[in-house]
XYZ file of C-alpha atoms in Angstrom:
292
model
C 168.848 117.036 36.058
C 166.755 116.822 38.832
C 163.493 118.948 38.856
C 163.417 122.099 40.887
C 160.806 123.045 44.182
C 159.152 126.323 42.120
C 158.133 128.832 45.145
C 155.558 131.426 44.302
C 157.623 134.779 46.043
C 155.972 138.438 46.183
C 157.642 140.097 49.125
C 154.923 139.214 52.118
C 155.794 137.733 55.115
C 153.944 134.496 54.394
C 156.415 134.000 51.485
C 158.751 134.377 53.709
C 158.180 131.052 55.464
C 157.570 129.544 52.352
C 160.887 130.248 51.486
C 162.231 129.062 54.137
C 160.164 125.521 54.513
C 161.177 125.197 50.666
C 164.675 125.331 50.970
C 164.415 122.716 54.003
C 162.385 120.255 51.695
C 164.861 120.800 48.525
C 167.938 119.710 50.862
C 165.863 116.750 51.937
C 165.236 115.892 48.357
C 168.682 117.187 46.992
C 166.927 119.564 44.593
C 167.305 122.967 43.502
C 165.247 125.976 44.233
C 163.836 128.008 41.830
C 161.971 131.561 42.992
C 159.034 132.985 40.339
C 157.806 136.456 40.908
C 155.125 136.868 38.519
C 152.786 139.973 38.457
C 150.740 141.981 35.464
C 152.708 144.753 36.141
C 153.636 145.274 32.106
C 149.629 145.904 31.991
C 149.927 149.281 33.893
C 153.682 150.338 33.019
C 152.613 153.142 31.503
C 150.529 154.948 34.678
C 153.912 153.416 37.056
C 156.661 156.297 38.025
C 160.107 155.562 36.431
C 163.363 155.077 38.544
C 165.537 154.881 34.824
C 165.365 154.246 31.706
C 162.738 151.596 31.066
C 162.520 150.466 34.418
C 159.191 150.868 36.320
C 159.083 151.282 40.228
C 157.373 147.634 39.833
C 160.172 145.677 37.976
C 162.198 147.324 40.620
C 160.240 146.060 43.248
C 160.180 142.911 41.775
C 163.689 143.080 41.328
C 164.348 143.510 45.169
C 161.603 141.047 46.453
C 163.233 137.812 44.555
C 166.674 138.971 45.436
C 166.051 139.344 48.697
C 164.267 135.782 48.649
C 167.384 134.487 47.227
C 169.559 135.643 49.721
C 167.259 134.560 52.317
C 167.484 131.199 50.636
C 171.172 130.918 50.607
C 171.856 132.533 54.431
C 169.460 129.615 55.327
C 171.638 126.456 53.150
C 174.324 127.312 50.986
C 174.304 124.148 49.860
C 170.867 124.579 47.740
C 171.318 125.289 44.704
C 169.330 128.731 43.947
C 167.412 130.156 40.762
C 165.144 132.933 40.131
C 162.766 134.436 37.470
C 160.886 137.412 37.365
C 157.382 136.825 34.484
C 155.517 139.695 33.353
C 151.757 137.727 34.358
C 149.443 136.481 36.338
C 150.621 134.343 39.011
C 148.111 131.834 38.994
C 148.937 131.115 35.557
C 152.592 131.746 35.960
C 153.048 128.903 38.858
C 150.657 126.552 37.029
C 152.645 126.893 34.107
C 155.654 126.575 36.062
C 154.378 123.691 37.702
C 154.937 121.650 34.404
C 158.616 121.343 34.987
C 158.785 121.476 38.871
C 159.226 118.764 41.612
C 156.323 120.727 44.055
C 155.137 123.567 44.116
C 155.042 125.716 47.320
C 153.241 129.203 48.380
C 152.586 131.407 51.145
C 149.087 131.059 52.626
C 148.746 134.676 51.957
C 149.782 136.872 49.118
C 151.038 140.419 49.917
C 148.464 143.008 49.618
C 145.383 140.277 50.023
C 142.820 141.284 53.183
C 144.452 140.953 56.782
C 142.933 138.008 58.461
C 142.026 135.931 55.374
C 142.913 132.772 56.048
C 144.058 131.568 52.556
C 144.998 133.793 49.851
C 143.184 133.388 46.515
C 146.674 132.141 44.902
C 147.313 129.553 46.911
C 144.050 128.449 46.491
C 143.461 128.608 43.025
C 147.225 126.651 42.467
C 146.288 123.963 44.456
C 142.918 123.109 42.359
C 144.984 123.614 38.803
C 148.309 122.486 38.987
C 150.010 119.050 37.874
C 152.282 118.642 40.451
C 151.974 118.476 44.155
C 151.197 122.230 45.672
C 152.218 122.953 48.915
C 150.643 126.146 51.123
C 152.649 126.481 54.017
C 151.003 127.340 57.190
C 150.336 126.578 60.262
C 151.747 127.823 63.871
C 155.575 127.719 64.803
C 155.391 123.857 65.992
C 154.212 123.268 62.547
C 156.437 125.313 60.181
C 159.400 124.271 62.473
C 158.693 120.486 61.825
C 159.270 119.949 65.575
C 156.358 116.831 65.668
C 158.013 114.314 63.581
C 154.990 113.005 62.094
C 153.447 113.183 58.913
C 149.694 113.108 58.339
C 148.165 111.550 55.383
C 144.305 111.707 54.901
C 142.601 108.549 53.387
C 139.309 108.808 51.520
C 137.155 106.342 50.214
C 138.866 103.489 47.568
C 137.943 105.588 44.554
C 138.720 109.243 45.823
C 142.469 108.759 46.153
C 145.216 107.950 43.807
C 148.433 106.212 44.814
C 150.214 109.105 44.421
C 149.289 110.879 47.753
C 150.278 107.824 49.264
C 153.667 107.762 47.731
C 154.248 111.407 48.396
C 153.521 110.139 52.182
C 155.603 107.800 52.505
C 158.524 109.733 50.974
C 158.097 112.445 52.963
C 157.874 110.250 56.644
C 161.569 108.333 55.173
C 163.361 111.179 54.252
C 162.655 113.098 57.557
C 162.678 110.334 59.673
C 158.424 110.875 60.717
C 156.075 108.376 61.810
C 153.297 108.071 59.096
C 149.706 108.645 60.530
C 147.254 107.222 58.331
C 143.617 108.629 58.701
C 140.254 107.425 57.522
C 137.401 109.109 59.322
C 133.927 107.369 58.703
C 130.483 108.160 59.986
C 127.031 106.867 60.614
C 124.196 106.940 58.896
C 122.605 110.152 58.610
C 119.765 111.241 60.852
C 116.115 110.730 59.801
C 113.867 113.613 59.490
C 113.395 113.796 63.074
C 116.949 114.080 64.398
C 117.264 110.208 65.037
C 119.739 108.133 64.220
C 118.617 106.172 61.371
C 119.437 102.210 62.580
C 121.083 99.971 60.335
C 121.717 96.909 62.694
C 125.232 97.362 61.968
C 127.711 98.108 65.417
C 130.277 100.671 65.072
C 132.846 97.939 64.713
C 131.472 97.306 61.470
C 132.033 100.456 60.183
C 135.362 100.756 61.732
C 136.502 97.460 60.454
C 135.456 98.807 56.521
C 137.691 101.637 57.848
C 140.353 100.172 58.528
C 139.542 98.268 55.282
C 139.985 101.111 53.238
C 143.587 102.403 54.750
C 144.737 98.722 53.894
C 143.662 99.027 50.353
C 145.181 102.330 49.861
C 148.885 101.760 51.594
C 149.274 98.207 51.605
C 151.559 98.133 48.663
C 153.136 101.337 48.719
C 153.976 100.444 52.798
C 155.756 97.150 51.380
C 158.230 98.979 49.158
C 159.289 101.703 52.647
C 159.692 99.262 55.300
C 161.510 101.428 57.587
C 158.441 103.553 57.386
C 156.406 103.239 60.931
C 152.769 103.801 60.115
C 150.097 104.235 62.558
C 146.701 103.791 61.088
C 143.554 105.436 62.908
C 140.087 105.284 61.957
C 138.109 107.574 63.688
C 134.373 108.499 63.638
C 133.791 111.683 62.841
C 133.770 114.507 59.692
C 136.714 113.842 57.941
C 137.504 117.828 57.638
C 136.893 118.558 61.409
C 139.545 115.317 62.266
C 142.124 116.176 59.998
C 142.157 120.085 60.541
C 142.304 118.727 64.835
C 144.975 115.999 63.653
C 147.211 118.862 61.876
C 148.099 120.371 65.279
C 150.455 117.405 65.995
C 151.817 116.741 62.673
C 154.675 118.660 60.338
C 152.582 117.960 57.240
C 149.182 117.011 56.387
C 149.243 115.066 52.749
C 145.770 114.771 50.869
C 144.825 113.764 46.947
C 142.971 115.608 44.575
C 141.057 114.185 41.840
C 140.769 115.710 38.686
C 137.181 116.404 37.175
C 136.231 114.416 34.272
C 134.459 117.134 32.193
C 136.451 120.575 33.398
C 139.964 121.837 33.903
C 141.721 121.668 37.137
C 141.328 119.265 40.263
C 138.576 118.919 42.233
C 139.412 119.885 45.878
C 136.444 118.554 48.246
C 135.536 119.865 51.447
C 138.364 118.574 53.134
C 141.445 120.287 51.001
C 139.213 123.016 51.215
C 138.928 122.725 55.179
C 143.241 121.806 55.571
C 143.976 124.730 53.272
C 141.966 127.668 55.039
C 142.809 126.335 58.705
C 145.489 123.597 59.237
C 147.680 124.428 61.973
C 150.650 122.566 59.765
C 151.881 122.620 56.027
C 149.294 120.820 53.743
C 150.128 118.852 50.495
C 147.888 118.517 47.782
C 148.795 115.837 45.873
C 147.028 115.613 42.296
C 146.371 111.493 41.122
C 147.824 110.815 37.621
C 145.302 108.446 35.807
């Protein structure tokens, strides 16, 4: 049996889209679709009002928000197959956990009941960093969610920041829908001395483009050889890697990135730039965790 896309649902309109982008990518992938609720609400059923017997207003609640997420799910392609489960706990924890059995995992960019105009809601967030499987936050503006560029955007860092399995995740994504592959490794000069110059190395920015360009070869070269009906389009621009990608994401359907995992903690560590493509990309972003 082929392992479900696990969407975090609690009712908000961002988990709405989610829903919707999630049963998209399951018929892609001929996958089913399973829905978690998962709240602490078993912590405060005692101060809850009762509708019946045993049944707090928030299992009711909960009740209604993945049932209505199912039929949202269905009215949008029948032909997915559709689960739910309501757990009794956190829902970081919850989707982690669920994460262990699941194809991807996909969220909201905002939870319901989290400040109005925060631009990524602590669940999302906190998924992305700890879970084992890819973690999608969908986002972005209409263009984005629709999937109306055809084009996928994969972020390259240096050789030893990214594992093969961003890549992979790339280039499954561009074949199954069809996308162009833009492949991105942003590089800059040497910093500035102490008084605002730029510090000269002798080296032309063709140099430093050329190790660019380096790097995407290193990273793709093999993985591009097993999907040759994959275009790619490689760019190496100069610039903050953060600022290009978040600009990039405004043409794309999905912006890919790894995460590495730290060597002495739990969790992955999510640099500057999944930080950056989480809080503002203007598309869906992948976090991809490596498997070493």
């Amino acid at each position: 049996m082929s392992l479900p896309l696990v969407v975090g649902v609690d009712g908000s309109d961002s988990c709405l889209l989610a829903v919707d982008w999630a049963v998209d990518e399951a018929a892609r992938h001929g996958a089913p679709l399973r829905l978690v609720y998962a709240s602490l609400w078993e912590r405060y059923e005692a101060g809850l009002p009762s509708v019946g017997p045993g049944r707090p207003s928030e299992q009711v609640l909960a009740e209604h928000i993945v049932a209505s997420a199912a039929d949202r799910a269905e009215r949008r392609n029948p032909d997915v197959k559709v689960t739910t489960d309501i757990v009794p706990e956190d829902a970081v924890d919850a989707l982690v956990r669920e994460g262990l059995d699941a194809f991807t995992l996909v969220t909201g960019s905002r939870g319901r009941g989290e400040v109005k105009g925060l631009l990524l809601g602590s669940v999302g967030l906190a998924v992305s960093a700890r879970a084992h499987c890819p973690v999608v936050v969908v986002r972005g503006d209409p263009a984005g969610l629709a999937g109306t560029h055809e084009r996928i955007l994969l972020g390259i860092g240096d050789v030893d920041d990214m594992s093969t399995e961003a890549v992979r995740y790339a280039f499954r994504e561009a074949e199954l829908r069809g996308c162009v592959l833009d492949v991105v490794h942003a590089w800059r000069r040497p910093a500035l001395d102490r008084n605002g110059n730029r510090m000269r190395t002798g080296e032309p920015a063709a140099t430093y483009e050329e190790r660019a360009a380096a790097v995407v070869e290193a990273r793709i070269g093999a993985v591009s050889a097993a999907h040759p009906q994959v275009r790619t389009r490689p760019a190496t621009p100069e610039g903050p890697a953060a600022r290009v990608l978040v600009d990039r994401s405004a043409a794309a359907d999905l912006v890919i990135v790894g995460a590495r995992r730290r060597t002495r903690t739990v969790g992955l560590q999510l640099g500057r730039v999944s930080h950056a493509l989480l809080h503002r990309a203007r598309c869906p972003v992948a976090v991809v965790p490596e498997r070493r």
